[in-house]
PDB file of C-alpha atoms in Angstrom:
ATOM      1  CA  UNK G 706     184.023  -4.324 176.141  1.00 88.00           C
ATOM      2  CA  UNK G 707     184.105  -1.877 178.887  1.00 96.00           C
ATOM      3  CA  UNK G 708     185.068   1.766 177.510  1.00 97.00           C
ATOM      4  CA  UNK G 709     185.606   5.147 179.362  1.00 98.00           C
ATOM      5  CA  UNK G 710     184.552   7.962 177.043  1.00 98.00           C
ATOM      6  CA  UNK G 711     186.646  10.892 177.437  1.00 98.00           C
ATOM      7  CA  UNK G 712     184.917  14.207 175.346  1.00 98.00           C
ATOM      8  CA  UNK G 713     186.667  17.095 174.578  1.00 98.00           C
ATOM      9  CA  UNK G 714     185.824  20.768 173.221  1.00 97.00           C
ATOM     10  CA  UNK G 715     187.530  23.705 172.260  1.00 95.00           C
ATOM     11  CA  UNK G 716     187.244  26.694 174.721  1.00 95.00           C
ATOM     12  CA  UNK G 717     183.527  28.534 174.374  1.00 91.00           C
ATOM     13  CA  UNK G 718     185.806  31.417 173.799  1.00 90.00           C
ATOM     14  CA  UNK G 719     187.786  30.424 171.236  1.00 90.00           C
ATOM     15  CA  UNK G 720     186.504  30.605 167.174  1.00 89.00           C
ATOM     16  CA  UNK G 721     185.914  26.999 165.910  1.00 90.00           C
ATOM     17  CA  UNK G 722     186.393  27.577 162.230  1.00 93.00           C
ATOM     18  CA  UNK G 723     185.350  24.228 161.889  1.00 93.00           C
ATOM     19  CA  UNK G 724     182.250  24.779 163.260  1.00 95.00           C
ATOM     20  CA  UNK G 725     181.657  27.950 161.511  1.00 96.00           C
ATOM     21  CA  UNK G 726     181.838  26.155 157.976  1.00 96.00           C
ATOM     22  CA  UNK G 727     179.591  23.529 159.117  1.00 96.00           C
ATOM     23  CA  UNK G 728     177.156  26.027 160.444  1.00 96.00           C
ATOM     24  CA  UNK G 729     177.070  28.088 157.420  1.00 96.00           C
ATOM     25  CA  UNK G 730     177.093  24.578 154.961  1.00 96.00           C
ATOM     26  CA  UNK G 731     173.802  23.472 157.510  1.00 96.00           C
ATOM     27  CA  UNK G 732     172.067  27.379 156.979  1.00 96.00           C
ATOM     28  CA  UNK G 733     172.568  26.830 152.966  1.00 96.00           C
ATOM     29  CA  UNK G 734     170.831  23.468 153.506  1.00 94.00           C
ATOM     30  CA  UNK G 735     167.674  24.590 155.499  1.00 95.00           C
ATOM     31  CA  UNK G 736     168.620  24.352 158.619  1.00 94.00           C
ATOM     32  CA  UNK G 737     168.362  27.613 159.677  1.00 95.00           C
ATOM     33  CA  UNK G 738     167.546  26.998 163.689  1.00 95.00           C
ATOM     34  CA  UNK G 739     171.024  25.684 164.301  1.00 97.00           C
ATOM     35  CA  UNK G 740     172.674  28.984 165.498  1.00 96.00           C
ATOM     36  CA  UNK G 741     176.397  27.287 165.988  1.00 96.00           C
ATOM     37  CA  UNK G 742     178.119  24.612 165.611  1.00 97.00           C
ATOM     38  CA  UNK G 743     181.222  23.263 167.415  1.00 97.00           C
ATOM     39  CA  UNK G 744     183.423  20.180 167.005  1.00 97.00           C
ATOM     40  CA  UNK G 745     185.470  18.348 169.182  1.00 97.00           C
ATOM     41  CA  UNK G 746     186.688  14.894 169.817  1.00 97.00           C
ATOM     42  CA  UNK G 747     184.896  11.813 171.630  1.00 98.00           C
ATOM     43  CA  UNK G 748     187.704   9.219 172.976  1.00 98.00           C
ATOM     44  CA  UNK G 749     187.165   5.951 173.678  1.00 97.00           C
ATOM     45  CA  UNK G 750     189.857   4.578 176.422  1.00 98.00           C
ATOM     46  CA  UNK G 751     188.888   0.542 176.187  1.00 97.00           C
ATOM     47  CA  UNK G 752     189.710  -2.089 178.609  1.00 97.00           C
ATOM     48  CA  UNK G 753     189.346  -6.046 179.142  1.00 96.00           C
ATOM     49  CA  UNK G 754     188.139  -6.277 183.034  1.00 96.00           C
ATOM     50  CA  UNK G 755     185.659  -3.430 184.396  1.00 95.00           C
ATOM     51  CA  UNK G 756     185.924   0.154 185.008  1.00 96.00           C
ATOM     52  CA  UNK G 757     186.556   1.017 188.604  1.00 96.00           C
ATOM     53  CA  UNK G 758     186.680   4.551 190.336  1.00 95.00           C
ATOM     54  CA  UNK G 759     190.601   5.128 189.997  1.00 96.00           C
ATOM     55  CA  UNK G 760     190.145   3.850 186.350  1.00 96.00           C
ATOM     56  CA  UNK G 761     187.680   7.225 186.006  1.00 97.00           C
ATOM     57  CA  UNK G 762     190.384   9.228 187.845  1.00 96.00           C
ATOM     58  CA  UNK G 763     193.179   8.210 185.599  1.00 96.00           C
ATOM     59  CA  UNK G 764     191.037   9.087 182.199  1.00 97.00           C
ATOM     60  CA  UNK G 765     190.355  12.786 183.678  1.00 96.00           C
ATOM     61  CA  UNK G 766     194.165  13.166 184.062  1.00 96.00           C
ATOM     62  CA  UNK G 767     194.993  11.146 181.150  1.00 96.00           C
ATOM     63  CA  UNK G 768     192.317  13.789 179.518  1.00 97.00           C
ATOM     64  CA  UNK G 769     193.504  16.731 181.033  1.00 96.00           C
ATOM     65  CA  UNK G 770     197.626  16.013 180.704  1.00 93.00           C
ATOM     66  CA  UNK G 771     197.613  14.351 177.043  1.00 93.00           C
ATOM     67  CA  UNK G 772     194.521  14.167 175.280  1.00 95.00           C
ATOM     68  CA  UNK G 773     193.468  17.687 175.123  1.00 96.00           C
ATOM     69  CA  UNK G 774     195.560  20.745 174.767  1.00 95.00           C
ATOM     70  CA  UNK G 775     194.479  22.993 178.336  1.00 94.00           C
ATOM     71  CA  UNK G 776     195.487  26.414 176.283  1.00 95.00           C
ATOM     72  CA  UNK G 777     192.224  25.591 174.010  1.00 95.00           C
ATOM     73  CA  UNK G 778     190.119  22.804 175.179  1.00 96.00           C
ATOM     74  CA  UNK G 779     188.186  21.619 177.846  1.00 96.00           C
ATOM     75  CA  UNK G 780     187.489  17.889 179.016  1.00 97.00           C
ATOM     76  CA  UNK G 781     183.615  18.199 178.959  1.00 97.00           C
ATOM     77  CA  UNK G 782     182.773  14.885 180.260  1.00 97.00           C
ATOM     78  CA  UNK G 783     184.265  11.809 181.623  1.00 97.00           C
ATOM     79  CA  UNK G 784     181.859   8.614 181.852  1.00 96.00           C
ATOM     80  CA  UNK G 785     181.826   4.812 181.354  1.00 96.00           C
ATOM     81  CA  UNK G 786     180.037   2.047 179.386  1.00 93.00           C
ATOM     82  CA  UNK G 787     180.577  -1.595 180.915  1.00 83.00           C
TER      83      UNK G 787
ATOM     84  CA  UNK X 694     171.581  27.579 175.284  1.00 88.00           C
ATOM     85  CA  UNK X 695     169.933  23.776 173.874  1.00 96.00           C
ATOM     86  CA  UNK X 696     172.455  21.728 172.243  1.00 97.00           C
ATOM     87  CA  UNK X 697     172.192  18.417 170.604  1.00 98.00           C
ATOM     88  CA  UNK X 698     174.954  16.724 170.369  1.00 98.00           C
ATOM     89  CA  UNK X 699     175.746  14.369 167.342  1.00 98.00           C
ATOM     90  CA  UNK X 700     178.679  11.714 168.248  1.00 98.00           C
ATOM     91  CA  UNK X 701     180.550   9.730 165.584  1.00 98.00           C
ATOM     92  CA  UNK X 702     182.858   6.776 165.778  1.00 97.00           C
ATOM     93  CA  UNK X 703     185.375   5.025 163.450  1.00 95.00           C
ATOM     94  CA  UNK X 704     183.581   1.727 162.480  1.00 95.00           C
ATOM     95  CA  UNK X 705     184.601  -0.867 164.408  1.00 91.00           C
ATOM     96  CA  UNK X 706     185.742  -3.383 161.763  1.00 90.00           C
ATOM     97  CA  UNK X 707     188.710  -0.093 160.656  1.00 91.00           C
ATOM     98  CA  UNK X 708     191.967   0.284 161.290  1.00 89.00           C
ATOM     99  CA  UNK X 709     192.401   3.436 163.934  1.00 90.00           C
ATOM    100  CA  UNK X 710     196.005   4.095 163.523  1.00 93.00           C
ATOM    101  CA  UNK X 711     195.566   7.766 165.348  1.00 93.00           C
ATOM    102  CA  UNK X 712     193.828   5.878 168.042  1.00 95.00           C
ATOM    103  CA  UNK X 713     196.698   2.650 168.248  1.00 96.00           C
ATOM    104  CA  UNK X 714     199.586   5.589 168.443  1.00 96.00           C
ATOM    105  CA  UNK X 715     197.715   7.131 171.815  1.00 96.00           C
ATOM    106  CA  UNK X 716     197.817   3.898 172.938  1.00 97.00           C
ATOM    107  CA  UNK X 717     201.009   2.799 172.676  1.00 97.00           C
ATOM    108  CA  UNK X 718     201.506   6.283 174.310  1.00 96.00           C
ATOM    109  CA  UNK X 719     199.746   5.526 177.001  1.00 96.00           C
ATOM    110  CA  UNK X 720     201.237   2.431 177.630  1.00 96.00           C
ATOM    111  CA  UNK X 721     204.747   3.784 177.760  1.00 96.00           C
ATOM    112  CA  UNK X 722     203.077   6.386 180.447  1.00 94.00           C
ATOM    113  CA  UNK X 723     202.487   3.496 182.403  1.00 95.00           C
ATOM    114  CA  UNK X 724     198.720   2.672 181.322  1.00 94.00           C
ATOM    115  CA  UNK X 725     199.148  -0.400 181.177  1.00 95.00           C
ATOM    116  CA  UNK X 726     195.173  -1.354 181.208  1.00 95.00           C
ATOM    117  CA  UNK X 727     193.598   0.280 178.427  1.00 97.00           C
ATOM    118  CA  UNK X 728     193.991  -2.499 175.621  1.00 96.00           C
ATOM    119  CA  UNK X 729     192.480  -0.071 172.915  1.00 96.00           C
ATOM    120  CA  UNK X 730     192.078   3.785 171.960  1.00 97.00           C
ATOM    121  CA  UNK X 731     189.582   4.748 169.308  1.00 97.00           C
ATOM    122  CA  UNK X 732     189.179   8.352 168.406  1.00 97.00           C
ATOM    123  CA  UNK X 733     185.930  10.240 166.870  1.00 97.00           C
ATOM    124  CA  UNK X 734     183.779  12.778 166.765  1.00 97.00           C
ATOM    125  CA  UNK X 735     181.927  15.234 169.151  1.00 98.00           C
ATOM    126  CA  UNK X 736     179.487  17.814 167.110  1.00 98.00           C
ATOM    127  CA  UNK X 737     177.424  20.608 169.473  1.00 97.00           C
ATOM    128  CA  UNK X 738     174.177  21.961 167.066  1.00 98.00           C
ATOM    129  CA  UNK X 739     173.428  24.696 169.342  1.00 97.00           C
ATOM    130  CA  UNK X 740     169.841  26.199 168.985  1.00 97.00           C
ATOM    131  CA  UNK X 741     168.524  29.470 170.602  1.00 96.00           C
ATOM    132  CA  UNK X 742     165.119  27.905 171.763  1.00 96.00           C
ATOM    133  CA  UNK X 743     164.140  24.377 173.101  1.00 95.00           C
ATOM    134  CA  UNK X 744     164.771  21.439 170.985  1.00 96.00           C
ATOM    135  CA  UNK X 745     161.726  19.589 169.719  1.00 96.00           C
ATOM    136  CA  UNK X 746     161.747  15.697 168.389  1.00 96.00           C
ATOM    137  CA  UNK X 747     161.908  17.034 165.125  1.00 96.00           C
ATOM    138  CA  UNK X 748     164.949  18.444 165.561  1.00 96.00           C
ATOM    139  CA  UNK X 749     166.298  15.271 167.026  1.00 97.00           C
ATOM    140  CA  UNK X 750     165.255  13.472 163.781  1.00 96.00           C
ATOM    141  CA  UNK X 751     166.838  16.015 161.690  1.00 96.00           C
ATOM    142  CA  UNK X 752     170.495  16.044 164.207  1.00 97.00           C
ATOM    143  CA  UNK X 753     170.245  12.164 162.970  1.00 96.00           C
ATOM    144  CA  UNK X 754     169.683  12.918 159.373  1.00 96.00           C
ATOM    145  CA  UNK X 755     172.388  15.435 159.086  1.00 96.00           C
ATOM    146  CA  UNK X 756     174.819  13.317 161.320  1.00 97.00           C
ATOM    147  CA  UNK X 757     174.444  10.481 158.841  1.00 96.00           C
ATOM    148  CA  UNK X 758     174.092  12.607 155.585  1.00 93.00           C
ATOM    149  CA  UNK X 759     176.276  15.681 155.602  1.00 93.00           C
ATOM    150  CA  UNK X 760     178.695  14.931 159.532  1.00 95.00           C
ATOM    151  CA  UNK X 761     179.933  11.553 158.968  1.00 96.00           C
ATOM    152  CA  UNK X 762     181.535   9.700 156.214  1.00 95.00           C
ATOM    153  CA  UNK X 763     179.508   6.414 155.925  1.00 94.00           C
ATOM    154  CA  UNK X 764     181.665   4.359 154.269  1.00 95.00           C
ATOM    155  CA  UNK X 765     184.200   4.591 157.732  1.00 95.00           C
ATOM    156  CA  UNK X 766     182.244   6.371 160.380  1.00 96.00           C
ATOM    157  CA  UNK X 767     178.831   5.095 162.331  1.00 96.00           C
ATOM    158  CA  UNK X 768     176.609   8.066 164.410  1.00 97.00           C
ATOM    159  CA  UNK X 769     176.656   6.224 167.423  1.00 97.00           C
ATOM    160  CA  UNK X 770     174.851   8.507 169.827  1.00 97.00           C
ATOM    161  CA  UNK X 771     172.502  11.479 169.220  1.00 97.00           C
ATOM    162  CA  UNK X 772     171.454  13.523 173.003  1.00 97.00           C
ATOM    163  CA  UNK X 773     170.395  16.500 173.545  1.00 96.00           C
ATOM    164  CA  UNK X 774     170.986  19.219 176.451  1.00 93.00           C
ATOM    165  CA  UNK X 775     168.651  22.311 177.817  1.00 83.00           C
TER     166      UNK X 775
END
């Protein structure tokens, strides 16, 4: 099925407490490279014909206006699987 | 500053009623198209020096073991950024 994948992050500026729990959960494990981690959300927008163009436009709006809050996240990336 | 980023899905064969409610959203926006929404997972490991293949091995290992709940959720990509 053809999908548009819509990924969204909160703001670099922001604190992801989230993140900072996983991060400090990964450190008591081993993994002491991994300097930060951050979690977002990966949307999949599916449909039953293929993706065209103004498909692609609609998911950034649809991204911008109603999956994501704008006052702390940013749509990342927009692309498409057929 | 490197990133790998670990993404993780609902299994297909689940329910996803967060992901059915944006849909039927969407649909009453006018979106007529998108037959299905499925929501997941979008984790940055950020690293302050260039990732190697072992780290990719271990981002899959930790995505699997300690990021995702196996029973519902698959890791369904694992890429990395410079």
């Amino acid at each position: 099925m053809p999908k548009i994948i819509v990924e969204v992050m909160p703001k670099e500026v922001l604190l992801d407490p989230a993140g900072k729990s996983v991060n400090n959960a990964l450190h008591r494990k081993g993994h002491k490279d991994i300097t930060a981690v951050r979690i977002g959300k990966r949307i999949e927008l599916h449909f039953d014909r293929p993706i065209t163009d103004k498909d692609l436009e609609e998911a950034r709006e649809i991204g911008e206006g109603f999956l994501s809050n704008g006052v702390i996240e940013d749509v990342v990336k927009i692309s498409s699987e057929n």
